[in-house]
XYZ file of C-alpha atoms in Angstrom:
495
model
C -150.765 186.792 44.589
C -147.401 184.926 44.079
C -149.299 181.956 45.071
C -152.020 182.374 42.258
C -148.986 182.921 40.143
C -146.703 179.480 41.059
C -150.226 177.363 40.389
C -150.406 178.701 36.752
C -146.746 177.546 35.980
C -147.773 173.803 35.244
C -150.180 175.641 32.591
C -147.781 177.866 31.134
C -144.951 174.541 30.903
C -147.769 173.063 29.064
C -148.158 175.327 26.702
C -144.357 176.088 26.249
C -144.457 172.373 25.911
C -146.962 172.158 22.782
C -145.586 175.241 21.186
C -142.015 173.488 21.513
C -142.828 170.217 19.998
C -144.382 171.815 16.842
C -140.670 172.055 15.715
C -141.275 167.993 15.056
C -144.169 169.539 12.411
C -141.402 170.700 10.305
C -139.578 166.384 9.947
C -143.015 165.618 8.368
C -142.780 162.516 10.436
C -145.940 161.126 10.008
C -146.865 156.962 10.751
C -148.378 155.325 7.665
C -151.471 154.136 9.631
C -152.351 157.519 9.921
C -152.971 158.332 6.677
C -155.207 155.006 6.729
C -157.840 156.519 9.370
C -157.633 160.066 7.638
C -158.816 157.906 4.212
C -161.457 156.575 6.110
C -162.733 160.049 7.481
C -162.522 161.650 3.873
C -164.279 158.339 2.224
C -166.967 158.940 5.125
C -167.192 162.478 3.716
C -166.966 161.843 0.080
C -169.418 158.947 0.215
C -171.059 158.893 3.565
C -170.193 155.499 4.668
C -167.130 154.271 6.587
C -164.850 152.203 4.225
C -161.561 152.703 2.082
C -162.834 152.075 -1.696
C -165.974 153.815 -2.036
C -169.446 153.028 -1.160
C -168.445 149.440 0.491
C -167.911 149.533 4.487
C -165.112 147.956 6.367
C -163.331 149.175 9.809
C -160.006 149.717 8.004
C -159.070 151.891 10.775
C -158.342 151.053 14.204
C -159.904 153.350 16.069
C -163.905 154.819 15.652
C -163.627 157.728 17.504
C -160.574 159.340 16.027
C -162.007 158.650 12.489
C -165.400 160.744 13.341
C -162.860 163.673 14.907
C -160.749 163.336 11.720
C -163.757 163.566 9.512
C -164.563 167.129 11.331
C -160.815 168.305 11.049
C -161.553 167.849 7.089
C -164.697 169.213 7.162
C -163.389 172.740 8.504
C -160.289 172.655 7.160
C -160.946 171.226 3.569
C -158.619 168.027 2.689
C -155.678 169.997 1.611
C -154.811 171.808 4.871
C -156.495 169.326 7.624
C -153.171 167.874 8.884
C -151.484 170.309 10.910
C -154.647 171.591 12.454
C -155.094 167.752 13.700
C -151.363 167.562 14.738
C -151.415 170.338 16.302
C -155.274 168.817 18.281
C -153.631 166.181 19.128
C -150.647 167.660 21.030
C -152.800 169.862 22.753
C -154.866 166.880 24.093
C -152.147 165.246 24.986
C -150.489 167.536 26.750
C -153.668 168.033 28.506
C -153.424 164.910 29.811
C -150.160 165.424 30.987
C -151.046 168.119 32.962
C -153.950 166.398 34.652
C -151.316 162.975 35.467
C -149.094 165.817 37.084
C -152.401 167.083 39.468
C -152.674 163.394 40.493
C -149.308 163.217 41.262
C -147.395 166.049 42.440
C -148.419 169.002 44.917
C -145.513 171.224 44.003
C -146.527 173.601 40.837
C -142.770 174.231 39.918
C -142.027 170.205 39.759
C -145.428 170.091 37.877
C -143.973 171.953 35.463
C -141.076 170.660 34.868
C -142.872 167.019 35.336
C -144.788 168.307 32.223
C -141.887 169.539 29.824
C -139.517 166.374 30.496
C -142.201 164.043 30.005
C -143.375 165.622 27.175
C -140.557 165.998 25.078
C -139.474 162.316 25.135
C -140.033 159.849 22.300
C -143.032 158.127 23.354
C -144.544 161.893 24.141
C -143.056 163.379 20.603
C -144.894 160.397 18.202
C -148.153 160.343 20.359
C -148.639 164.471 19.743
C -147.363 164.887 16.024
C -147.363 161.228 13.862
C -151.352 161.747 13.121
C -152.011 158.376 15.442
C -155.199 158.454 18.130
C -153.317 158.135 21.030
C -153.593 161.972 21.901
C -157.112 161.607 21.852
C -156.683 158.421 24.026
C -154.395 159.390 26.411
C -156.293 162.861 27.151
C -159.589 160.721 27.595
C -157.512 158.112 29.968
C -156.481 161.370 31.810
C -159.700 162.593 32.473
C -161.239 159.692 33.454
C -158.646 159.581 36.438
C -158.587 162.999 37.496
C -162.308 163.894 37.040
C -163.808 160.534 37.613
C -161.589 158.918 40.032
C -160.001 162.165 41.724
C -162.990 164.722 41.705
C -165.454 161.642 42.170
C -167.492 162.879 38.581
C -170.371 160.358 38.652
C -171.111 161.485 34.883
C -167.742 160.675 33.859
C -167.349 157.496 35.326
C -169.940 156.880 32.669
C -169.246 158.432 29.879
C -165.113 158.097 29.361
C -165.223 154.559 29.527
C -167.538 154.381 26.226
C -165.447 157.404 24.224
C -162.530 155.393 25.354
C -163.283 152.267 24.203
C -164.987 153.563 21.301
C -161.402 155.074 20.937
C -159.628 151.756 20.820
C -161.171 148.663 21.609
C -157.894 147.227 23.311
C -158.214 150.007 26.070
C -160.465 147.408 27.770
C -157.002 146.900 29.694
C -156.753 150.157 31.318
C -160.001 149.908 32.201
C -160.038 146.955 33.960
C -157.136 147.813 35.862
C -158.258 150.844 37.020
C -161.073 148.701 38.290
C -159.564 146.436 40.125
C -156.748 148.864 41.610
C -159.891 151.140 42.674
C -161.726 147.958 43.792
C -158.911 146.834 46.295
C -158.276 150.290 47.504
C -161.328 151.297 48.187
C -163.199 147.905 49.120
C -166.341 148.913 47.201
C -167.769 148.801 43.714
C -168.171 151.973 41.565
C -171.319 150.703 40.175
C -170.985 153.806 37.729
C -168.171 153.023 36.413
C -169.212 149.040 35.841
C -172.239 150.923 33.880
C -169.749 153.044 31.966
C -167.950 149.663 31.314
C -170.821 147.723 30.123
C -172.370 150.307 28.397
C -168.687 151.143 26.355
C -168.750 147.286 25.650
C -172.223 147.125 24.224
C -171.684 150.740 22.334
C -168.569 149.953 20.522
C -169.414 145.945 19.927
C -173.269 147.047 18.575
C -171.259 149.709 16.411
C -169.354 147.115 14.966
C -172.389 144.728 14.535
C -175.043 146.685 13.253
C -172.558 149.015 10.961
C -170.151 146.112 9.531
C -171.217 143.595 10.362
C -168.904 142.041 12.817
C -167.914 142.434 16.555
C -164.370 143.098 16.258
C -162.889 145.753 14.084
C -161.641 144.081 10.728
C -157.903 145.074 11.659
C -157.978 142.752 13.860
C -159.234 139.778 12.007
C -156.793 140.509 9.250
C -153.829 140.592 11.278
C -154.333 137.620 13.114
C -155.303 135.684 9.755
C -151.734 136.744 8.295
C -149.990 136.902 11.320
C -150.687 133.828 13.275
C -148.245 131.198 13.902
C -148.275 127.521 15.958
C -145.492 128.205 18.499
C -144.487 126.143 21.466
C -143.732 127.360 24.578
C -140.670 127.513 24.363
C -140.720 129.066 21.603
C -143.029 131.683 23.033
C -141.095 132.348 25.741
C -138.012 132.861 23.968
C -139.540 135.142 21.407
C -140.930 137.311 24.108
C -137.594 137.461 25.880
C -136.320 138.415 22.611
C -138.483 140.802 21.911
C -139.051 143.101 25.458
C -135.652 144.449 24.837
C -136.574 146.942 22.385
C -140.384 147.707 22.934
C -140.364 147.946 26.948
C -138.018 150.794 26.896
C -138.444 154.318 24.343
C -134.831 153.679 22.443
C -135.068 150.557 19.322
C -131.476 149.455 18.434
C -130.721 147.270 16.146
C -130.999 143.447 17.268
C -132.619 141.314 19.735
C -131.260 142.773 22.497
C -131.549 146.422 24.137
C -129.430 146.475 27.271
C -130.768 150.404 28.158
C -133.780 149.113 28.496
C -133.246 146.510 31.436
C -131.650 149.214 33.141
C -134.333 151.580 32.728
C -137.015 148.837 33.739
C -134.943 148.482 37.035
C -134.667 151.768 37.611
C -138.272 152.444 37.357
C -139.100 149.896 39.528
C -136.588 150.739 41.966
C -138.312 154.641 42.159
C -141.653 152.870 41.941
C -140.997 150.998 45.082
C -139.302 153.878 46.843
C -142.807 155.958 46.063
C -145.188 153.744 47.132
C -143.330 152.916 50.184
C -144.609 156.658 51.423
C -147.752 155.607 52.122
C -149.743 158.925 50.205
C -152.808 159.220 48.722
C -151.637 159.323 44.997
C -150.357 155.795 45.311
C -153.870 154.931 44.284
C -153.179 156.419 40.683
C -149.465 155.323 41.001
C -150.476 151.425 41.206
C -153.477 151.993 38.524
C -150.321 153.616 35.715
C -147.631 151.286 36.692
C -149.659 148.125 36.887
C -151.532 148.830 33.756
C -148.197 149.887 32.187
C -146.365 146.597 33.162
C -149.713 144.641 31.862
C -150.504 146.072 28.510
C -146.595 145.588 27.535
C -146.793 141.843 28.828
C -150.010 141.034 26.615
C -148.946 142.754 23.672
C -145.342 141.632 23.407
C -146.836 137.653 24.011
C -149.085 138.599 21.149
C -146.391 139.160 18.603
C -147.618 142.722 18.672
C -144.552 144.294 17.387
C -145.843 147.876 15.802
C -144.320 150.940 18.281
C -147.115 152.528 18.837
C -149.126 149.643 21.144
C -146.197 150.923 23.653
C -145.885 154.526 23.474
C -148.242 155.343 26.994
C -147.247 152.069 28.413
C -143.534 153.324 28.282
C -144.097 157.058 29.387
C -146.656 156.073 32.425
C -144.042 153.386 33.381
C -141.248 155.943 33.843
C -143.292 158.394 35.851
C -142.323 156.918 39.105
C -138.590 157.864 37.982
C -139.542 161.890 37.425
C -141.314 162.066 40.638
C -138.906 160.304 42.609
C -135.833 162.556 41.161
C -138.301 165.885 41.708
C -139.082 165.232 45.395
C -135.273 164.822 46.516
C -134.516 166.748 49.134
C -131.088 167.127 48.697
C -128.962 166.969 45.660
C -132.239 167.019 42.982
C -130.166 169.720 41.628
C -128.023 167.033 40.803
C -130.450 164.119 39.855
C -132.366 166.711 37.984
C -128.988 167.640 35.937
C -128.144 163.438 35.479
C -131.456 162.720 34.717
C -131.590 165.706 32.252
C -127.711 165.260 30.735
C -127.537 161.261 30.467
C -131.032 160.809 29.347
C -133.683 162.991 29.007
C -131.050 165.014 26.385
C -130.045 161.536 24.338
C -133.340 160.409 23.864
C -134.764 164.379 22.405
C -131.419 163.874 20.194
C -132.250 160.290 19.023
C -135.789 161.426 18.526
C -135.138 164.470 16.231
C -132.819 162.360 14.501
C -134.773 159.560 14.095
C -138.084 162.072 13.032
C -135.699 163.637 10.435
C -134.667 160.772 8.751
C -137.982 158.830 9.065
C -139.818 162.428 7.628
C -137.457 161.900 4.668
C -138.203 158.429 3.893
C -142.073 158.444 4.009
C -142.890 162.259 3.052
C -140.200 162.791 0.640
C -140.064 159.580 -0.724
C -142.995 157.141 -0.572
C -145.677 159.985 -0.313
C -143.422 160.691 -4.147
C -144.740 157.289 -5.104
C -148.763 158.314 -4.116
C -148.257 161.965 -6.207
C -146.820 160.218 -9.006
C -149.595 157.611 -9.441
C -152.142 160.202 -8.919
C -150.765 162.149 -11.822
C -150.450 159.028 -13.851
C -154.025 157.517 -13.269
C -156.618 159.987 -13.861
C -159.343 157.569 -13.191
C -159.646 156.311 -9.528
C -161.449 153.726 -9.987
C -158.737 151.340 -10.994
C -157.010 149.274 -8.187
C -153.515 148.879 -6.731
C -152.238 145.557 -4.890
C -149.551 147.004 -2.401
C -148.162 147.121 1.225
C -148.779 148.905 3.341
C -151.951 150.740 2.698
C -151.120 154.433 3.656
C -149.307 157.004 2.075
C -149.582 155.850 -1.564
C -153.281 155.191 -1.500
C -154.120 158.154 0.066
C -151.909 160.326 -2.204
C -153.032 158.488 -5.322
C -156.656 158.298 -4.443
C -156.893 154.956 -6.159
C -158.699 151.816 -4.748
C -156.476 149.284 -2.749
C -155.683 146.177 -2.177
C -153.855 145.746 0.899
C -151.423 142.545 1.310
C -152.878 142.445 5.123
C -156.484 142.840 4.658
C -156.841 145.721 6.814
C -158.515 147.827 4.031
C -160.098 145.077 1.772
C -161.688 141.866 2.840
C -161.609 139.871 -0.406
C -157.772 139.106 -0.173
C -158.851 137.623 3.255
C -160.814 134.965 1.493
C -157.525 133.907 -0.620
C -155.264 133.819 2.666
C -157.871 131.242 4.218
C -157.819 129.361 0.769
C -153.966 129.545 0.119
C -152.137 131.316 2.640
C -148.673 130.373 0.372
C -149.955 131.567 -3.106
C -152.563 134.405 -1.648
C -150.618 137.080 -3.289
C -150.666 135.871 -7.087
C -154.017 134.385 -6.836
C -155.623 137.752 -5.899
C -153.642 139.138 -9.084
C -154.909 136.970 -11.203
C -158.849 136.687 -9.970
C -158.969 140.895 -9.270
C -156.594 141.640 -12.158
C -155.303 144.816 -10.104
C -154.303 147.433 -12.429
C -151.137 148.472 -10.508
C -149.249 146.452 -8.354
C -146.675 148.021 -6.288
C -144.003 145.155 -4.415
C -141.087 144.950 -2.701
C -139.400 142.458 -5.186
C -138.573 142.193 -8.297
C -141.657 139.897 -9.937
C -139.532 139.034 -13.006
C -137.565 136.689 -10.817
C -138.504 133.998 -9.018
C -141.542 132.214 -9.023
C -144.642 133.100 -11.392
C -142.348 135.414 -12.939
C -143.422 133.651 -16.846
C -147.337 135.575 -15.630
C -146.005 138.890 -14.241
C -144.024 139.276 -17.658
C -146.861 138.400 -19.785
C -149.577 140.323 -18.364
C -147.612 143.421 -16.372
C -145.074 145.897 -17.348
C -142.605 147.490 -15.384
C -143.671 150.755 -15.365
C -141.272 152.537 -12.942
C -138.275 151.757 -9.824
C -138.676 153.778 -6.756
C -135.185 153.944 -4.439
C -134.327 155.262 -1.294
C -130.987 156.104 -2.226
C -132.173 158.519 -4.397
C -133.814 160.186 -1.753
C -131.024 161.103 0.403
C -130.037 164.260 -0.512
C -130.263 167.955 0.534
C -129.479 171.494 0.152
C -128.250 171.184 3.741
C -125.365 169.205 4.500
C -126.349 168.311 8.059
C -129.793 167.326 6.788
C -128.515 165.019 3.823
C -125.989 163.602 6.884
C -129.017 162.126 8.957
C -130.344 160.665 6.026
C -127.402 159.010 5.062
C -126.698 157.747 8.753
C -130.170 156.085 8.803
C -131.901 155.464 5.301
C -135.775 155.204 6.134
C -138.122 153.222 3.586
C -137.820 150.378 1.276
C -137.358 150.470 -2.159
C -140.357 149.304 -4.807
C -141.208 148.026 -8.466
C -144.384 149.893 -9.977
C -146.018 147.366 -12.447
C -148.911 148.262 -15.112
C -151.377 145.669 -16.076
C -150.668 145.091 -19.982
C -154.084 143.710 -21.565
């Protein structure tokens, strides 16, 4: 009986877990690319086809699969109250997933648990559950595939994950093909399933693409690297990725180049990794597939110029894995690695999180979602267009078509980066003749100022400094200490 009992604890931590990072509901922390793939979903369900701006089609959103779940979420939940249903989904799943890592990795159900709860609760683990991103859905499929597929030895889903995952997230073509070769080397035989699965998520999510819009990579993609991409040396690569790793390897971003935490961290992880594998068990099968894949995906990315948080998030938590299990199975003191761990890190990075969701909340709910209410109450007919950056909060609160400077959500302002990559920006304003454009600077000043002040009107400023206030003092103090958003010019097309 007590036995039955300790093997439900890892269930019960994750569901203490999920119920205890719903707090992070209340920041209204949500990433702007979410709002992006929930446009999608409702312009899938307002016009039946998957676009941004009515009836034309365009992969504007990353990810397939979480675009077809978000469409459901709105479906039962109408679009008003969707949201923290979804949030709430997504924690689930990923928690989920968490639960299943611990199976692969840990025998004990009382360090399962606890496995569970510290891993869940640190910054990485708070965005994936509660910003409105896929990688809930992702990381709950990766999960699965390992336990079930590689674990249990579920022909079926040595099939099937690899096409929802992929159809998830194209990139994830990584953690497949480690998992591949780390089971091919191990094992010394070919999962011919899983090469199916492989092919057959390849062929499924690049036919999608094809047959549906009409190209074999998603459009986010395309647009990024048009904007994006840069001649650099080698040199010059290499010294941008050493600048870079600093802040993106590890879960804290300071300020700078530079993140010294981090290479400490990274050694430290290593150093437990070693230690772990070192034992010679069975789960060092699973620990080579998370650590190698972790160490990979980071490497690619970061050499890509692939600077947007969330490409790290699992990378990061699966990398520091090796350092929970390696502090759980002391035998003596891991009363007192437990406390360190707990006290000098675990602790400092919930703090910076909460912090960091609080004041982040502030600047894109209560102050650029302001922006998206106001222009929805302003422009009764949704049909006119806006020329902005980026394309998620204020589209989707203003409902009005959108020109994004990127790409990601129209393709015509492609065409005038290919043509002009300099003067893209003010030739798309004066061939679309946007009725709203929404920038960063001041367009009085500086060059084709003499147009802007002919033919557009500055119809109102938007500042984060007068968003920085609350009824509660501690509140209005974490705004203060780190200001989140930047502030914008809202112009009117005159004639």
């Amino acid at each position: 009986m007590s036995e039955t009992k300790n093997s439900r604890f890892p269930i019960y931590a994750a569901i203490f877990t999920v119920v205890f990072k719903l707090l992070f509901l209340l920041t209204h922390y949500i990433q702007e690319d979410a709002f992006i793939t929930w446009r999608v979903a409702q312009n899938l369900l307002d016009y039946g086809v998957i676009g941004f701006n009515g009836d034309t089609k365009i992969s504007a959103s990353t990810t397939h699969l979480y675009v077809f779940v978000s469409y459901i979420f709105n479906l039962v939940f109408g679009k008003e109250y969707f949201i923290e249903p979804l949030l709430i989904f997504n924690s689930i799943l990923f928690t989920t997933g968490t639960l299943l890592l611990s199976h692969l990795l840990l025998k004990n159900p009382w360090h399962k648990a606890i496995f569970i709860f510290l891993i869940g609760i640190l910054p990485p683990a708070i965005k994936i559950s509660i910003l409105g991103m896929e990688y809930g859905i992702l990381f709950f499929l990766e999960m699965v595939l390992l336990y079930y597929g590689f674990y249990k030895g579920k022909k079926t889903v040595l099939v099937l994950l690899p096409v929802l995952i992929m159809f998830t997230r194209i990139d994830t073509v990584i953690f497949l093909g480690i998992v591949f070769l780390v089971d091919l080397f191990w094992n010394r035989k070919i999962r011919w399933n899983y090469i199916f699965g492989g092919i057959l998520g390849v062929l499924f999510t690049l036919s999608f693409n094809w047959f549906y819009f009409g190209e074999l990579v998603n459009n986010t993609i395309t647009a990024k690297k048009l904007l994006y991409e840069q001649d650099f040396t080698f040199s010059q690569h290499l010294s941008y990725f050493f600048a870079s790793f600093g802040n993106f390897w590890g879960m804290l971003k300071v300020p700078g180049n530079f993140n010294p935490i981090t290479i400490i961290v990274l050694l430290f992880e290593l150093v437990c990794f070693v230690y772990l594998i070192r034992q010679k068990q069975n789960r060092n099968y699973f620990l080579w597939m998370i650590f190698i894949f972790g160490w990979v995906k980071q490497i690619i990315f970061i050499s890509q110029k692939s600077l947007f948080d969330w490409y790290y998030w699992v990378p990061q938590l699966l990398l520091f894995v090796p350092v929970l299990i390696f502090i759980l199975e002391q035998k003596e003191k891991r009363n007192v690695w437990l406390s360190l761990l707990i006290i000098f890190y675990i602790l400092p990075m919930l703090a910076f999180q909460t912090v960091h969701s609080i004041a982040t909340g502030n600047g894109e709910w209560n102050y650029r979602r302001t922006i998206g209410i106001f222009l929805n109450q302003y422009e009764k007919d949704k049909n006119q267009w806006i020329l902005l950056e980026p394309a998620g909060y204020v589209p989707y609160f203003s409902g009005l078509k959108t020109i994004d400077e990127v790409g990601l959500v129209d393709k015509q302002i492609q065409e005038e980066i290919k043509k002009d990559k300099t003067n893209y920006w003010i030739n798309t304003v004066k061939t679309r003749k946007p009725k709203y454009l929404l920038s960063y600077k001041n367009l009085y000043d500086g060059n084709n100022s003499e147009y802007y002040q002919t033919h557009y009107k500055l119809l109102k400023e938007f500042r984060v400094k007068d968003h920085l206030k609350s009824d509660y003092k501690i509140l209005e103090k974490i705004y203060k200490l780190k200001p989140s958003g930047t502030d914008y010019n809202l112009y009117i097309r005159l004639d």
